PDB file of C-alpha atoms in Angstrom:
ATOM      1  CA  MET A   1       0.904  11.521 -11.102  1.00  0.00           C
ATOM      2  CA  TYR A   2       2.835   8.263 -11.092  1.00  0.00           C
ATOM      3  CA  LYS A   3       6.569   8.450 -10.470  1.00  0.00           C
ATOM      4  CA  THR A   4       9.055   5.620 -10.304  1.00  0.00           C
ATOM      5  CA  SER A   5      11.842   6.227  -7.833  1.00  0.00           C
ATOM      6  CA  CYS A   6      14.690   4.265  -6.354  1.00  0.00           C
ATOM      7  CA  ALA A   7      17.751   5.328  -4.430  1.00  0.00           C
ATOM      8  CA  PHE A   8      21.084   4.157  -5.737  1.00  0.00           C
ATOM      9  CA  SER A   9      24.720   4.180  -4.701  1.00  0.00           C
ATOM     10  CA  ILE A  10      27.666   2.552  -6.498  1.00  0.00           C
ATOM     11  CA  LEU A  11      31.249   2.110  -5.348  1.00  0.00           C
ATOM     12  CA  SER A  12      33.369   1.281  -8.383  1.00  0.00           C
ATOM     13  CA  SER A  13      36.864  -0.110  -8.032  1.00  0.00           C
ATOM     14  CA  LEU A  14      37.726   1.575 -11.298  1.00  0.00           C
ATOM     15  CA  ALA A  15      36.423   4.988 -10.303  1.00  0.00           C
ATOM     16  CA  ALA A  16      38.341   7.653  -8.462  1.00  0.00           C
ATOM     17  CA  SER A  17      35.349   8.395  -6.240  1.00  0.00           C
ATOM     18  CA  ALA A  18      32.030   6.887  -5.230  1.00  0.00           C
ATOM     19  CA  ALA A  19      28.901   7.808  -7.130  1.00  0.00           C
ATOM     20  CA  ALA A  20      26.488   9.662  -4.866  1.00  0.00           C
ATOM     21  CA  SER A  21      23.107   8.231  -3.951  1.00  0.00           C
ATOM     22  CA  THR A  22      20.360   9.721  -6.074  1.00  0.00           C
ATOM     23  CA  ILE A  23      16.629   9.579  -6.368  1.00  0.00           C
ATOM     24  CA  VAL A  24      15.568   8.671  -9.887  1.00  0.00           C
ATOM     25  CA  ARG A  25      12.271  10.156 -11.009  1.00  0.00           C
ATOM     26  CA  PHE A  26      10.916  10.126 -14.506  1.00  0.00           C
ATOM     27  CA  PRO A  27       7.782  11.603 -16.047  1.00  0.00           C
ATOM     28  CA  SER A  28       4.912   9.190 -16.483  1.00  0.00           C
ATOM     29  CA  ARG A  29       2.184   8.867 -19.066  1.00  0.00           C
ATOM     30  CA  ARG A  30      -1.246   7.328 -18.695  1.00  0.00           C
ATOM     31  CA  PRO A  31      -1.479   3.900 -20.356  1.00  0.00           C
ATOM     32  CA  MET A  32      -4.455   2.720 -22.386  1.00  0.00           C
ATOM     33  CA  ALA A  33      -6.055  -0.687 -21.968  1.00  0.00           C
ATOM     34  CA  SER A  34      -4.449  -3.553 -23.846  1.00  0.00           C
ATOM     35  CA  ILE A  35      -5.830  -4.546 -27.231  1.00  0.00           C
ATOM     36  CA  SER A  36      -4.039  -7.918 -27.330  1.00  0.00           C
ATOM     37  CA  THR A  37      -6.558  -9.760 -25.168  1.00  0.00           C
ATOM     38  CA  ALA A  38      -9.435  -8.196 -27.049  1.00  0.00           C
ATOM     39  CA  SER A  39      -8.049  -9.546 -30.320  1.00  0.00           C
ATOM     40  CA  GLY A  40      -8.749 -13.106 -29.241  1.00  0.00           C
ATOM     41  CA  ALA A  41      -5.138 -13.985 -28.494  1.00  0.00           C
ATOM     42  CA  THR A  42      -4.601 -17.119 -26.444  1.00  0.00           C
ATOM     43  CA  SER A  43      -2.644 -17.035 -23.195  1.00  0.00           C
ATOM     44  CA  PRO A  44       0.512 -19.142 -22.925  1.00  0.00           C
ATOM     45  CA  ASP A  45       0.627 -22.288 -20.811  1.00  0.00           C
ATOM     46  CA  PRO A  46       1.595 -21.137 -17.283  1.00  0.00           C
ATOM     47  CA  GLU A  47       3.650 -24.296 -16.707  1.00  0.00           C
ATOM     48  CA  ASN A  48       5.935 -23.450 -19.622  1.00  0.00           C
ATOM     49  CA  LEU A  49       6.475 -19.778 -18.851  1.00  0.00           C
ATOM     50  CA  LYS A  50       9.945 -18.321 -18.543  1.00  0.00           C
ATOM     51  CA  PRO A  51      10.566 -14.819 -17.190  1.00  0.00           C
ATOM     52  CA  TRP A  52      11.300 -11.964 -19.558  1.00  0.00           C
ATOM     53  CA  LEU A  53      13.867  -9.286 -18.770  1.00  0.00           C
ATOM     54  CA  LEU A  54      12.800  -5.855 -20.038  1.00  0.00           C
ATOM     55  CA  VAL A  55      15.633  -3.330 -19.876  1.00  0.00           C
ATOM     56  CA  GLY A  56      15.318   0.402 -20.500  1.00  0.00           C
ATOM     57  CA  LEU A  57      18.503   2.374 -21.093  1.00  0.00           C
ATOM     58  CA  GLY A  58      19.245   5.862 -19.811  1.00  0.00           C
ATOM     59  CA  ASN A  59      21.216   7.919 -17.306  1.00  0.00           C
ATOM     60  CA  PRO A  60      20.240   8.323 -13.635  1.00  0.00           C
ATOM     61  CA  GLY A  61      19.514  11.639 -11.964  1.00  0.00           C
ATOM     62  CA  LYS A  62      17.327  14.697 -12.449  1.00  0.00           C
ATOM     63  CA  ARG A  63      19.808  16.230 -14.871  1.00  0.00           C
ATOM     64  CA  TYR A  64      18.934  13.606 -17.480  1.00  0.00           C
ATOM     65  CA  SER A  65      15.234  13.177 -16.774  1.00  0.00           C
ATOM     66  CA  GLY A  66      13.084  13.917 -19.808  1.00  0.00           C
ATOM     67  CA  THR A  67      15.992  13.893 -22.262  1.00  0.00           C
ATOM     68  CA  ARG A  68      16.178  11.975 -25.527  1.00  0.00           C
ATOM     69  CA  HIS A  69      18.797   9.564 -24.241  1.00  0.00           C
ATOM     70  CA  ASN A  70      16.394   8.473 -21.486  1.00  0.00           C
ATOM     71  CA  VAL A  71      13.384   7.318 -23.502  1.00  0.00           C
ATOM     72  CA  GLY A  72      14.273   3.727 -22.610  1.00  0.00           C
ATOM     73  CA  PHE A  73      13.897   4.569 -18.923  1.00  0.00           C
ATOM     74  CA  GLU A  74      10.600   6.324 -19.605  1.00  0.00           C
ATOM     75  CA  LEU A  75       9.052   3.426 -21.497  1.00  0.00           C
ATOM     76  CA  VAL A  76      10.007   0.999 -18.732  1.00  0.00           C
ATOM     77  CA  ASP A  77       8.364   3.352 -16.216  1.00  0.00           C
ATOM     78  CA  PHE A  78       5.297   3.422 -18.457  1.00  0.00           C
ATOM     79  CA  ILE A  79       5.165  -0.387 -18.541  1.00  0.00           C
ATOM     80  CA  ALA A  80       5.640  -0.572 -14.763  1.00  0.00           C
ATOM     81  CA  GLU A  81       2.711   1.782 -14.191  1.00  0.00           C
ATOM     82  CA  ALA A  82       0.436  -0.021 -16.627  1.00  0.00           C
ATOM     83  CA  GLU A  83       1.137  -3.459 -15.174  1.00  0.00           C
ATOM     84  CA  GLY A  84       1.366  -2.435 -11.517  1.00  0.00           C
ATOM     85  CA  ILE A  85       4.986  -3.486 -11.104  1.00  0.00           C
ATOM     86  CA  PRO A  86       6.804  -1.597  -8.303  1.00  0.00           C
ATOM     87  CA  MET A  87      10.326  -0.409  -9.118  1.00  0.00           C
ATOM     88  CA  SER A  88      11.487   1.044  -5.822  1.00  0.00           C
ATOM     89  CA  SER A  89      14.416  -1.264  -5.118  1.00  0.00           C
ATOM     90  CA  ILE A  90      18.017  -1.479  -6.264  1.00  0.00           C
ATOM     91  CA  SER A  91      19.374  -4.819  -7.442  1.00  0.00           C
ATOM     92  CA  PHE A  92      22.218  -5.616  -9.817  1.00  0.00           C
ATOM     93  CA  LYS A  93      23.089  -1.904 -10.074  1.00  0.00           C
ATOM     94  CA  SER A  94      19.603  -1.288 -11.486  1.00  0.00           C
ATOM     95  CA  CYS A  95      16.329   0.210 -10.475  1.00  0.00           C
ATOM     96  CA  PHE A  96      14.625  -3.173 -10.485  1.00  0.00           C
ATOM     97  CA  GLY A  97      11.133  -4.615 -10.341  1.00  0.00           C
ATOM     98  CA  ARG A  98       9.512  -8.043 -10.613  1.00  0.00           C
ATOM     99  CA  GLY A  99       5.943  -8.786 -11.565  1.00  0.00           C
ATOM    100  CA  SER A 100       3.932 -10.091 -14.480  1.00  0.00           C
ATOM    101  CA  ILE A 101       2.231  -9.030 -17.680  1.00  0.00           C
ATOM    102  CA  GLY A 102      -0.925 -11.095 -17.695  1.00  0.00           C
ATOM    103  CA  ASN A 103       0.333 -14.457 -16.486  1.00  0.00           C
ATOM    104  CA  VAL A 104       3.846 -14.042 -17.891  1.00  0.00           C
ATOM    105  CA  PRO A 105       6.539 -13.282 -15.282  1.00  0.00           C
ATOM    106  CA  VAL A 106       8.729 -10.296 -16.112  1.00  0.00           C
ATOM    107  CA  MET A 107      11.609  -8.362 -14.618  1.00  0.00           C
ATOM    108  CA  LEU A 108      12.032  -4.654 -15.341  1.00  0.00           C
ATOM    109  CA  ALA A 109      15.426  -2.988 -15.065  1.00  0.00           C
ATOM    110  CA  LYS A 110      16.837   0.508 -15.507  1.00  0.00           C
ATOM    111  CA  PRO A 111      20.632   0.300 -15.110  1.00  0.00           C
ATOM    112  CA  GLN A 112      21.946   3.035 -12.806  1.00  0.00           C
ATOM    113  CA  THR A 113      25.552   2.731 -13.950  1.00  0.00           C
ATOM    114  CA  PHE A 114      25.177   5.539 -16.499  1.00  0.00           C
ATOM    115  CA  MET A 115      24.632   4.678 -20.130  1.00  0.00           C
ATOM    116  CA  ASN A 116      28.125   3.623 -21.145  1.00  0.00           C
ATOM    117  CA  ALA A 117      28.317   0.919 -18.461  1.00  0.00           C
ATOM    118  CA  SER A 118      24.784  -0.480 -18.822  1.00  0.00           C
ATOM    119  CA  GLY A 119      26.146  -3.938 -19.544  1.00  0.00           C
ATOM    120  CA  GLU A 120      27.479  -4.297 -16.006  1.00  0.00           C
ATOM    121  CA  SER A 121      23.915  -4.418 -14.739  1.00  0.00           C
ATOM    122  CA  VAL A 122      22.357  -6.392 -17.582  1.00  0.00           C
ATOM    123  CA  GLY A 123      25.120  -8.993 -17.616  1.00  0.00           C
ATOM    124  CA  ALA A 124      24.753  -9.575 -13.876  1.00  0.00           C
ATOM    125  CA  ILE A 125      20.975 -10.049 -14.091  1.00  0.00           C
ATOM    126  CA  VAL A 126      21.199 -12.413 -17.050  1.00  0.00           C
ATOM    127  CA  SER A 127      23.919 -14.463 -15.367  1.00  0.00           C
ATOM    128  CA  TYR A 128      22.141 -14.716 -12.014  1.00  0.00           C
ATOM    129  CA  TYR A 129      18.714 -15.663 -13.386  1.00  0.00           C
ATOM    130  CA  LYS A 130      20.074 -17.623 -16.373  1.00  0.00           C
ATOM    131  CA  ILE A 131      17.795 -15.748 -18.742  1.00  0.00           C
ATOM    132  CA  PRO A 132      17.841 -16.984 -22.353  1.00  0.00           C
ATOM    133  CA  LEU A 133      18.979 -14.305 -24.783  1.00  0.00           C
ATOM    134  CA  ASN A 134      15.690 -14.453 -26.687  1.00  0.00           C
ATOM    135  CA  GLN A 135      13.890 -13.532 -23.450  1.00  0.00           C
ATOM    136  CA  ILE A 136      15.740 -10.208 -23.111  1.00  0.00           C
ATOM    137  CA  LEU A 137      14.302  -7.005 -24.572  1.00  0.00           C
ATOM    138  CA  VAL A 138      16.473  -3.892 -24.499  1.00  0.00           C
ATOM    139  CA  ILE A 139      14.694  -0.564 -25.084  1.00  0.00           C
ATOM    140  CA  PHE A 140      16.769   2.421 -26.167  1.00  0.00           C
ATOM    141  CA  ASP A 141      16.918   5.649 -28.160  1.00  0.00           C
ATOM    142  CA  ASP A 142      17.977   5.685 -31.812  1.00  0.00           C
ATOM    143  CA  MET A 143      18.977   8.733 -33.845  1.00  0.00           C
ATOM    144  CA  ASP A 144      18.716   6.760 -37.086  1.00  0.00           C
ATOM    145  CA  LEU A 145      14.942   6.437 -36.744  1.00  0.00           C
ATOM    146  CA  PRO A 146      12.513   9.305 -37.338  1.00  0.00           C
ATOM    147  CA  PHE A 147      11.217  10.882 -34.157  1.00  0.00           C
ATOM    148  CA  ALA A 148       8.643   8.740 -32.274  1.00  0.00           C
ATOM    149  CA  LYS A 149       9.059   5.799 -34.661  1.00  0.00           C
ATOM    150  CA  LEU A 150       9.410   2.320 -33.144  1.00  0.00           C
ATOM    151  CA  ARG A 151      11.366  -0.573 -34.582  1.00  0.00           C
ATOM    152  CA  LEU A 152      11.524  -4.068 -33.090  1.00  0.00           C
ATOM    153  CA  LEU A 153      14.426  -6.272 -34.168  1.00  0.00           C
ATOM    154  CA  PRO A 154      15.371  -9.833 -33.143  1.00  0.00           C
ATOM    155  CA  LYS A 155      19.118  -9.144 -32.959  1.00  0.00           C
ATOM    156  CA  GLY A 156      21.829  -6.850 -34.303  1.00  0.00           C
ATOM    157  CA  GLY A 157      24.887  -4.790 -33.487  1.00  0.00           C
ATOM    158  CA  HIS A 158      25.234  -1.759 -31.264  1.00  0.00           C
ATOM    159  CA  GLY A 159      24.878   0.750 -34.117  1.00  0.00           C
ATOM    160  CA  GLY A 160      27.199   3.171 -32.342  1.00  0.00           C
ATOM    161  CA  HIS A 161      25.031   3.253 -29.204  1.00  0.00           C
ATOM    162  CA  ASN A 162      27.348   3.004 -26.203  1.00  0.00           C
ATOM    163  CA  GLY A 163      24.747   1.453 -23.928  1.00  0.00           C
ATOM    164  CA  MET A 164      24.141  -1.345 -26.414  1.00  0.00           C
ATOM    165  CA  ARG A 165      27.881  -1.690 -26.965  1.00  0.00           C
ATOM    166  CA  SER A 166      28.347  -2.277 -23.233  1.00  0.00           C
ATOM    167  CA  ILE A 167      25.527  -4.825 -23.073  1.00  0.00           C
ATOM    168  CA  ILE A 168      26.900  -6.826 -25.995  1.00  0.00           C
ATOM    169  CA  THR A 169      30.327  -6.843 -24.343  1.00  0.00           C
ATOM    170  CA  HIS A 170      28.933  -8.125 -21.033  1.00  0.00           C
ATOM    171  CA  LEU A 171      26.872 -10.787 -22.802  1.00  0.00           C
ATOM    172  CA  LYS A 172      30.162 -12.244 -24.045  1.00  0.00           C
ATOM    173  CA  GLY A 173      29.847 -10.622 -27.439  1.00  0.00           C
ATOM    174  CA  SER A 174      26.418 -12.034 -28.229  1.00  0.00           C
ATOM    175  CA  ARG A 175      24.100  -9.836 -30.296  1.00  0.00           C
ATOM    176  CA  ASP A 176      21.266 -12.364 -30.426  1.00  0.00           C
ATOM    177  CA  PHE A 177      18.721 -10.636 -28.202  1.00  0.00           C
ATOM    178  CA  PRO A 178      15.652  -8.559 -29.167  1.00  0.00           C
ATOM    179  CA  ARG A 179      15.734  -4.798 -29.004  1.00  0.00           C
ATOM    180  CA  LEU A 180      13.073  -2.099 -29.279  1.00  0.00           C
ATOM    181  CA  ARG A 181      14.442   1.094 -30.790  1.00  0.00           C
ATOM    182  CA  ILE A 182      12.708   4.428 -30.198  1.00  0.00           C
ATOM    183  CA  GLY A 183      13.413   7.109 -32.786  1.00  0.00           C
ATOM    184  CA  ILE A 184      14.603  10.468 -31.479  1.00  0.00           C
ATOM    185  CA  GLY A 185      15.500  11.985 -34.856  1.00  0.00           C
ATOM    186  CA  ARG A 186      18.713  13.613 -36.030  1.00  0.00           C
ATOM    187  CA  PRO A 187      20.448  16.654 -34.522  1.00  0.00           C
ATOM    188  CA  PRO A 188      19.474  19.951 -36.148  1.00  0.00           C
ATOM    189  CA  GLY A 189      22.087  21.828 -38.146  1.00  0.00           C
ATOM    190  CA  LYS A 190      25.625  21.207 -36.963  1.00  0.00           C
ATOM    191  CA  MET A 191      24.721  20.211 -33.404  1.00  0.00           C
ATOM    192  CA  GLU A 192      26.894  17.449 -31.992  1.00  0.00           C
ATOM    193  CA  ALA A 193      25.130  14.138 -31.387  1.00  0.00           C
ATOM    194  CA  ALA A 194      26.387  14.050 -27.787  1.00  0.00           C
ATOM    195  CA  ASN A 195      24.627  17.343 -27.070  1.00  0.00           C
ATOM    196  CA  PHE A 196      21.486  16.419 -28.983  1.00  0.00           C
ATOM    197  CA  VAL A 197      20.744  13.229 -27.042  1.00  0.00           C
ATOM    198  CA  LEU A 198      20.852  15.192 -23.775  1.00  0.00           C
ATOM    199  CA  ARG A 199      18.319  17.777 -24.949  1.00  0.00           C
ATOM    200  CA  PRO A 200      14.859  17.647 -23.346  1.00  0.00           C
ATOM    201  CA  PHE A 201      11.794  17.036 -25.460  1.00  0.00           C
ATOM    202  CA  THR A 202       9.553  19.923 -26.435  1.00  0.00           C
ATOM    203  CA  ARG A 203       5.936  19.941 -25.313  1.00  0.00           C
ATOM    204  CA  ASP A 204       4.749  18.893 -28.777  1.00  0.00           C
ATOM    205  CA  GLU A 205       7.293  16.092 -28.877  1.00  0.00           C
ATOM    206  CA  SER A 206       6.118  14.854 -25.480  1.00  0.00           C
ATOM    207  CA  VAL A 207       2.564  14.655 -26.795  1.00  0.00           C
ATOM    208  CA  GLU A 208       3.795  12.608 -29.757  1.00  0.00           C
ATOM    209  CA  LEU A 209       5.668  10.311 -27.400  1.00  0.00           C
ATOM    210  CA  ASP A 210       2.446   9.541 -25.553  1.00  0.00           C
ATOM    211  CA  PHE A 211       1.273   7.644 -28.634  1.00  0.00           C
ATOM    212  CA  THR A 212       4.675   6.030 -29.082  1.00  0.00           C
ATOM    213  CA  PHE A 213       4.658   4.731 -25.522  1.00  0.00           C
ATOM    214  CA  GLN A 214       1.149   3.351 -25.945  1.00  0.00           C
ATOM    215  CA  ASN A 215       2.430   1.416 -28.934  1.00  0.00           C
ATOM    216  CA  GLY A 216       5.545   0.319 -27.066  1.00  0.00           C
ATOM    217  CA  LEU A 217       3.474  -0.981 -24.170  1.00  0.00           C
ATOM    218  CA  GLU A 218       1.199  -2.927 -26.486  1.00  0.00           C
ATOM    219  CA  ALA A 219       4.209  -4.269 -28.386  1.00  0.00           C
ATOM    220  CA  VAL A 220       5.646  -5.658 -25.150  1.00  0.00           C
ATOM    221  CA  ARG A 221       2.320  -7.226 -24.202  1.00  0.00           C
ATOM    222  CA  VAL A 222       2.077  -8.914 -27.595  1.00  0.00           C
ATOM    223  CA  LEU A 223       5.729  -9.978 -27.430  1.00  0.00           C
ATOM    224  CA  VAL A 224       5.502 -11.828 -24.122  1.00  0.00           C
ATOM    225  CA  HIS A 225       2.148 -13.439 -24.919  1.00  0.00           C
ATOM    226  CA  GLU A 226       2.237 -14.112 -28.647  1.00  0.00           C
ATOM    227  CA  GLY A 227       5.890 -14.077 -29.630  1.00  0.00           C
ATOM    228  CA  PHE A 228       8.370 -11.949 -31.499  1.00  0.00           C
ATOM    229  CA  ASP A 229       6.968 -12.263 -35.021  1.00  0.00           C
ATOM    230  CA  ARG A 230       3.476 -11.137 -34.028  1.00  0.00           C
ATOM    231  CA  SER A 231       4.862  -8.212 -32.043  1.00  0.00           C
ATOM    232  CA  ALA A 232       7.235  -7.151 -34.828  1.00  0.00           C
ATOM    233  CA  THR A 233       4.347  -7.106 -37.307  1.00  0.00           C
ATOM    234  CA  PHE A 234       2.422  -4.849 -34.934  1.00  0.00           C
ATOM    235  CA  VAL A 235       5.324  -2.519 -34.127  1.00  0.00           C
ATOM    236  CA  ASN A 236       6.711  -2.151 -37.609  1.00  0.00           C
ATOM    237  CA  SER A 237       3.343  -1.304 -39.150  1.00  0.00           C
ATOM    238  CA  ALA A 238       2.997   2.271 -40.403  1.00  0.00           C
ATOM    239  CA  LYS A 239      -0.569   2.328 -39.057  1.00  0.00           C
ATOM    240  CA  THR A 240       0.337   1.857 -35.410  1.00  0.00           C
ATOM    241  CA  LEU A 241       0.170   5.473 -34.221  1.00  0.00           C
ATOM    242  CA  GLU A 242      -3.005   6.151 -36.163  1.00  0.00           C
ATOM    243  CA  HIS A 243      -4.621   3.154 -34.515  1.00  0.00           C
ATOM    244  CA  PHE A 244      -4.191   4.666 -31.065  1.00  0.00           C
ATOM    245  CA  ARG A 245      -5.280   8.109 -32.194  1.00  0.00           C
ATOM    246  CA  ARG A 246      -8.644   6.640 -33.214  1.00  0.00           C
ATOM    247  CA  ILE A 247      -9.291   5.101 -29.785  1.00  0.00           C
TER     248      ILE A 247
END
């Protein structure tokens, strides 16, 4: 079984105490082969390539592993496994990895600042590497989407998501970066949203997420090779999950 792990320790000048070092481990899922190259897609010109930053949002530590709020972390782990990108180091307050998808350079990041301060990490990476906003993809959970549904958007607000709120703040208020939303559904009954997002997935839900992550992986491959519009058409199609079930 594949597991992504990286040790992390933060000393915050605004905190009363230091955050303890922790080993971050998340469940992995077995990726399928890409369909983008089989579709006859052309590869981009290597001389004109710019690196993509793929950010998954979540909370560090075993307590949060496998919870709804951490699906962004899980999809980044899934991408890392599929593309052979190691994520065992800490940089910019993130579990961080560098590699490529095909011949496109990418950086993968899972901020270890806890969800509400995710922008501290993302802002630092973007500033250091001078990454264009349209080359940033943020992956996160969304209660406003049906469970296991994906939605790829070119820009937008935070929608009440504190991780996205923090990122927008640290990108100087800019909302003009792509985001991949993963539906986690609505809380049952009168359950508070804050409690719902920290609930683990059921076994049946985890099976459903396998298909969602396959689609998310393929969406990222299409995005970096063929552009946003092509990827959005793929992701936002109602037939996406059924396609992978037939393979």
